[in-house]
GROMACS .gro file of N, CA, C and O in nm:
model
  260
    1MET      N    1  14.078  10.030  10.536
    1MET     CA    2  14.100  10.160  10.488
    1MET      C    3  14.245  10.160  10.400
    1MET      O    4  14.334  10.134  10.445
    2GLN      N    5  14.237  10.234  10.274
    2GLN     CA    6  14.345  10.230  10.209
    2GLN      C    7  14.425  10.367  10.223
    2GLN      O    8  14.346  10.443  10.232
    3SER      N    9  14.561  10.345  10.236
    3SER     CA   10  14.640  10.464  10.260
    3SER      C   11  14.657  10.534  10.131
    3SER      O   12  14.646  10.484  10.012
    4GLN      N   13  14.650  10.674  10.144
    4GLN     CA   14  14.658  10.765  10.035
    4GLN      C   15  14.808  10.835  10.039
    4GLN      O   16  14.820  10.915  10.139
    5LYS      N   17  14.876  10.837   9.923
    5LYS     CA   18  14.997  10.922   9.922
    5LYS      C   19  14.964  11.078   9.905
    5LYS      O   20  14.892  11.084   9.833
    6LEU      N   21  15.063  11.131   9.973
    6LEU     CA   22  15.037  11.283   9.950
    6LEU      C   23  15.115  11.327   9.835
    6LEU      O   24  15.204  11.290   9.795
    7ASN      N   25  15.049  11.432   9.768
    7ASN     CA   26  15.109  11.471   9.630
    7ASN      C   27  15.210  11.592   9.676
    7ASN      O   28  15.230  11.640   9.795
    8ALA      N   29  15.306  11.623   9.565
    8ALA     CA   30  15.386  11.726   9.596
    8ALA      C   31  15.332  11.859   9.650
    8ALA      O   32  15.412  11.908   9.734
    9LEU      N   33  15.245  11.913   9.624
    9LEU     CA   34  15.175  12.026   9.689
    9LEU      C   35  15.152  12.009   9.836
    9LEU      O   36  15.191  12.100   9.919
   10GLN      N   37  15.069  11.900   9.869
   10GLN     CA   38  15.054  11.868  10.001
   10GLN      C   39  15.183  11.848  10.078
   10GLN      O   40  15.186  11.911  10.187
   11LEU      N   41  15.280  11.790  10.043
   11LEU     CA   42  15.417  11.775  10.103
   11LEU      C   43  15.480  11.910  10.115
   11LEU      O   44  15.537  11.958  10.235
   12GLU      N   45  15.483  11.991  10.016
   12GLU     CA   46  15.531  12.124  10.024
   12GLU      C   47  15.451  12.204  10.131
   12GLU      O   48  15.520  12.295  10.211
   13LEU      N   49  15.339  12.201  10.153
   13LEU     CA   50  15.267  12.278  10.234
   13LEU      C   51  15.311  12.226  10.380
   13LEU      O   52  15.292  12.300  10.482
   14LEU      N   53  15.325  12.091  10.395
   14LEU     CA   54  15.353  12.041  10.532
   14LEU      C   55  15.475  12.095  10.567
   14LEU      O   56  15.512  12.134  10.684
   15ASN      N   57  15.584  12.114  10.474
   15ASN     CA   58  15.705  12.172  10.500
   15ASN      C   59  15.669  12.332  10.565
   15ASN      O   60  15.762  12.344  10.630
   16ILE      N   61  15.590  12.393  10.495
   16ILE     CA   62  15.569  12.530  10.528
   16ILE      C   63  15.513  12.535  10.670
   16ILE      O   64  15.572  12.631  10.753
   17TYR      N   65  15.418  12.450  10.707
   17TYR     CA   66  15.360  12.446  10.838
   17TYR      C   67  15.460  12.400  10.938
   17TYR      O   68  15.424  12.418  11.049
   18SER      N   69  15.555  12.330  10.898
   18SER     CA   70  15.644  12.279  11.016
   18SER      C   71  15.737  12.387  11.078
   18SER      O   72  15.799  12.346  11.183
   19PHE      N   73  15.739  12.523  11.007
   19PHE     CA   74  15.806  12.617  11.054
   19PHE      C   75  15.734  12.705  11.138
   19PHE      O   76  15.781  12.801  11.190
   20GLN      N   77  15.608  12.660  11.159
   20GLN     CA   78  15.534  12.734  11.260
   20GLN      C   79  15.492  12.901  11.213
   20GLN      O   80  15.544  12.979  11.285
   21PRO      N   81  15.463  12.915  11.091
   21PRO     CA   82  15.441  13.061  11.062
   21PRO      C   83  15.341  13.123  11.140
   21PRO      O   84  15.253  13.050  11.188
   22LYS      N   85  15.352  13.246  11.129
   22LYS     CA   86  15.247  13.346  11.210
   22LYS      C   87  15.118  13.333  11.114
   22LYS      O   88  15.110  13.292  11.000
   23ASP      N   89  15.011  13.366  11.193
   23ASP     CA   90  14.869  13.352  11.118
   23ASP      C   91  14.876  13.460  11.005
   23ASP      O   92  14.807  13.419  10.913
   24GLU      N   93  14.932  13.566  11.020
   24GLU     CA   94  14.940  13.656  10.889
   24GLU      C   95  15.006  13.587  10.775
   24GLU      O   96  14.973  13.627  10.671
   25ASP      N   97  15.118  13.536  10.803
   25ASP     CA   98  15.185  13.451  10.709
   25ASP      C   99  15.099  13.340  10.641
   25ASP      O  100  15.083  13.347  10.510
   26LEU      N  101  15.024  13.277  10.712
   26LEU     CA  102  14.924  13.156  10.664
   26LEU      C  103  14.817  13.213  10.584
   26LEU      O  104  14.775  13.181  10.476
   27LEU      N  105  14.776  13.361  10.622
   27LEU     CA  106  14.668  13.420  10.543
   27LEU      C  107  14.710  13.469  10.411
   27LEU      O  108  14.649  13.454  10.304
   28ALA      N  109  14.849  13.516  10.411
   28ALA     CA  110  14.914  13.560  10.284
   28ALA      C  111  14.947  13.442  10.207
   28ALA      O  112  14.924  13.449  10.076
   29ILE      N  113  14.963  13.329  10.249
   29ILE     CA  114  14.987  13.201  10.156
   29ILE      C  115  14.852  13.175  10.100
   29ILE      O  116  14.861  13.116   9.998
   30LYS      N  117  14.734  13.147  10.179
   30LYS     CA  118  14.609  13.120  10.128
   30LYS      C  119  14.573  13.206  10.022
   30LYS      O  120  14.526  13.182   9.922
   31GLN      N  121  14.602  13.345  10.032
   31GLN     CA  122  14.559  13.434   9.933
   31GLN      C  123  14.646  13.424   9.801
   31GLN      O  124  14.586  13.432   9.705
   32LEU      N  125  14.782  13.399   9.815
   32LEU     CA  126  14.876  13.362   9.713
   32LEU      C  127  14.815  13.255   9.632
   32LEU      O  128  14.802  13.251   9.515
   33LEU      N  129  14.773  13.136   9.711
   33LEU     CA  130  14.742  13.027   9.642
   33LEU      C  131  14.590  13.028   9.565
   33LEU      O  132  14.573  12.991   9.463
   34ALA      N  133  14.506  13.120   9.635
   34ALA     CA  134  14.384  13.159   9.569
   34ALA      C  135  14.393  13.223   9.440
   34ALA      O  136  14.326  13.209   9.345
   35ARG      N  137  14.479  13.320   9.436
   35ARG     CA  138  14.512  13.419   9.342
   35ARG      C  139  14.586  13.327   9.213
   35ARG      O  140  14.548  13.328   9.096
   36TYR      N  141  14.660  13.240   9.249
   36TYR     CA  142  14.712  13.151   9.158
   36TYR      C  143  14.625  13.062   9.085
   36TYR      O  144  14.616  13.064   8.976
   37PHE      N  145  14.534  12.989   9.177
   37PHE     CA  146  14.449  12.894   9.095
   37PHE      C  147  14.322  12.976   9.046
   37PHE      O  148  14.282  12.919   8.937
   38SER      N  149  14.290  13.114   9.092
   38SER     CA  150  14.210  13.174   9.018
   38SER      C  151  14.262  13.213   8.872
   38SER      O  152  14.155  13.212   8.768
   39GLY      N  153  14.364  13.256   8.879
   39GLY     CA  154  14.430  13.293   8.747
   39GLY      C  155  14.447  13.186   8.645
   39GLY      O  156  14.400  13.181   8.539
   40LYS      N  157  14.480  13.061   8.704
   40LYS     CA  158  14.472  12.942   8.613
   40LYS      C  159  14.343  12.918   8.556
   40LYS      O  160  14.315  12.882   8.443
   41LEU      N  161  14.239  12.934   8.652
   41LEU     CA  162  14.115  12.892   8.605
   41LEU      C  163  14.041  13.005   8.502
   41LEU      O  164  14.006  12.943   8.396
   42GLN      N  165  14.080  13.119   8.500
   42GLN     CA  166  14.055  13.227   8.415
   42GLN      C  167  14.109  13.189   8.286
   42GLN      O  168  14.042  13.197   8.168
   43LYS      N  169  14.241  13.154   8.266
   43LYS     CA  170  14.307  13.101   8.146
   43LYS      C  171  14.222  13.002   8.093
   43LYS      O  172  14.210  13.000   7.976
   44ASN      N  173  14.204  12.887   8.159
   44ASN     CA  174  14.127  12.781   8.112
   44ASN      C  175  14.011  12.825   8.058
   44ASN      O  176  13.964  12.765   7.956
   45ILE      N  177  13.932  12.879   8.119
   45ILE     CA  178  13.800  12.942   8.093
   45ILE      C  179  13.809  13.032   7.945
   45ILE      O  180  13.731  13.006   7.843
   46GLN      N  181  13.902  13.112   7.936
   46GLN     CA  182  13.920  13.202   7.812
   46GLN      C  183  13.967  13.109   7.701
   46GLN      O  184  13.917  13.127   7.594
   47LYS      N  185  14.041  13.022   7.734
   47LYS     CA  186  14.096  12.916   7.622
   47LYS      C  187  13.959  12.842   7.580
   47LYS      O  188  13.951  12.821   7.465
   48ALA      N  189  13.889  12.787   7.648
   48ALA     CA  190  13.769  12.721   7.616
   48ALA      C  191  13.679  12.803   7.531
   48ALA      O  192  13.605  12.755   7.446
   49ILE      N  193  13.648  12.932   7.573
   49ILE     CA  194  13.568  13.024   7.513
   49ILE      C  195  13.618  13.036   7.363
   49ILE      O  196  13.527  13.030   7.271
   50LYS      N  197  13.755  13.057   7.368
   50LYS     CA  198  13.798  13.089   7.239
   50LYS      C  199  13.788  12.943   7.126
   50LYS      O  200  13.761  12.966   7.021
   51GLU      N  201  13.841  12.845   7.186
   51GLU     CA  202  13.827  12.727   7.108
   51GLU      C  203  13.689  12.672   7.079
   51GLU      O  204  13.679  12.622   6.966
   52LYS      N  205  13.582  12.714   7.146
   52LYS     CA  206  13.447  12.639   7.118
   52LYS      C  207  13.353  12.760   7.045
   52LYS      O  208  13.238  12.751   7.050
   53ASN      N  209  13.424  12.872   7.054
   53ASN     CA  210  13.353  12.999   6.972
   53ASN      C  211  13.223  13.039   7.065
   53ASN      O  212  13.125  13.065   7.018
   54ILE      N  213  13.254  13.042   7.187
   54ILE     CA  214  13.143  13.074   7.282
   54ILE      C  215  13.154  13.226   7.292
   54ILE      O  216  13.249  13.287   7.301
   55THR      N  217  13.004  13.276   7.265
   55THR     CA  218  12.974  13.429   7.262
   55THR      C  219  12.945  13.461   7.388
   55THR      O  220  12.900  13.384   7.486
   56GLU      N  221  12.929  13.604   7.423
   56GLU     CA  222  12.898  13.678   7.532
   56GLU      C  223  12.734  13.626   7.538
   56GLU      O  224  12.698  13.606   7.681
   57GLU      N  225  12.666  13.631   7.433
   57GLU     CA  226  12.524  13.601   7.437
   57GLU      C  227  12.514  13.449   7.504
   57GLU      O  228  12.414  13.423   7.565
   58ASP      N  229  12.591  13.354   7.472
   58ASP     CA  230  12.579  13.216   7.507
   58ASP      C  231  12.599  13.232   7.665
   58ASP      O  232  12.505  13.155   7.741
   59LEU      N  233  12.698  13.297   7.705
   59LEU     CA  234  12.736  13.310   7.854
   59LEU      C  235  12.610  13.361   7.937
   59LEU      O  236  12.572  13.304   8.038
   60ASP      N  237  12.555  13.475   7.890
   60ASP     CA  238  12.430  13.549   7.948
   60ASP      C  239  12.322  13.442   7.956
   60ASP      O  240  12.248  13.440   8.050
   61ARG      N  241  12.306  13.373   7.824
   61ARG     CA  242  12.187  13.280   7.846
   61ARG      C  243  12.190  13.167   7.934
   61ARG      O  244  12.116  13.132   8.014
   62TRP      N  245  12.324  13.113   7.958
   62TRP     CA  246  12.350  13.010   8.037
   62TRP      C  247  12.336  13.064   8.194
   62TRP      O  248  12.293  12.987   8.270
   63LEU      N  249  12.377  13.180   8.213
   63LEU     CA  250  12.369  13.243   8.355
   63LEU      C  251  12.223  13.260   8.372
   63LEU      O  252  12.185  13.233   8.504
   64ASN      N  253  12.127  13.271   8.285
   64ASN     CA  254  11.994  13.301   8.304
   64ASN      C  255  11.904  13.170   8.288
   64ASN      O  256  11.783  13.178   8.311
   65GLU      N  257  11.950  13.060   8.268
   65GLU     CA  258  11.887  12.923   8.265
   65GLU      C  259  11.845  12.875   8.379
   65GLU      O  260  11.903  12.888   8.507
   0.00000   0.00000   0.00000
């Protein structure tokens, strides 16, 4: 089995967990990460829509396929 190196995010999260945060703090961190990555995804989607000239009609059609 091949060992896999941890990335920077994983190492940072391990540092956070080493301090034994409270459950409420862990929930807040999860929500913060979810909002961050959701926002990043939304920006990428908007960029793709603009670059590829995707219309609302295109999106509606894809949702109904």
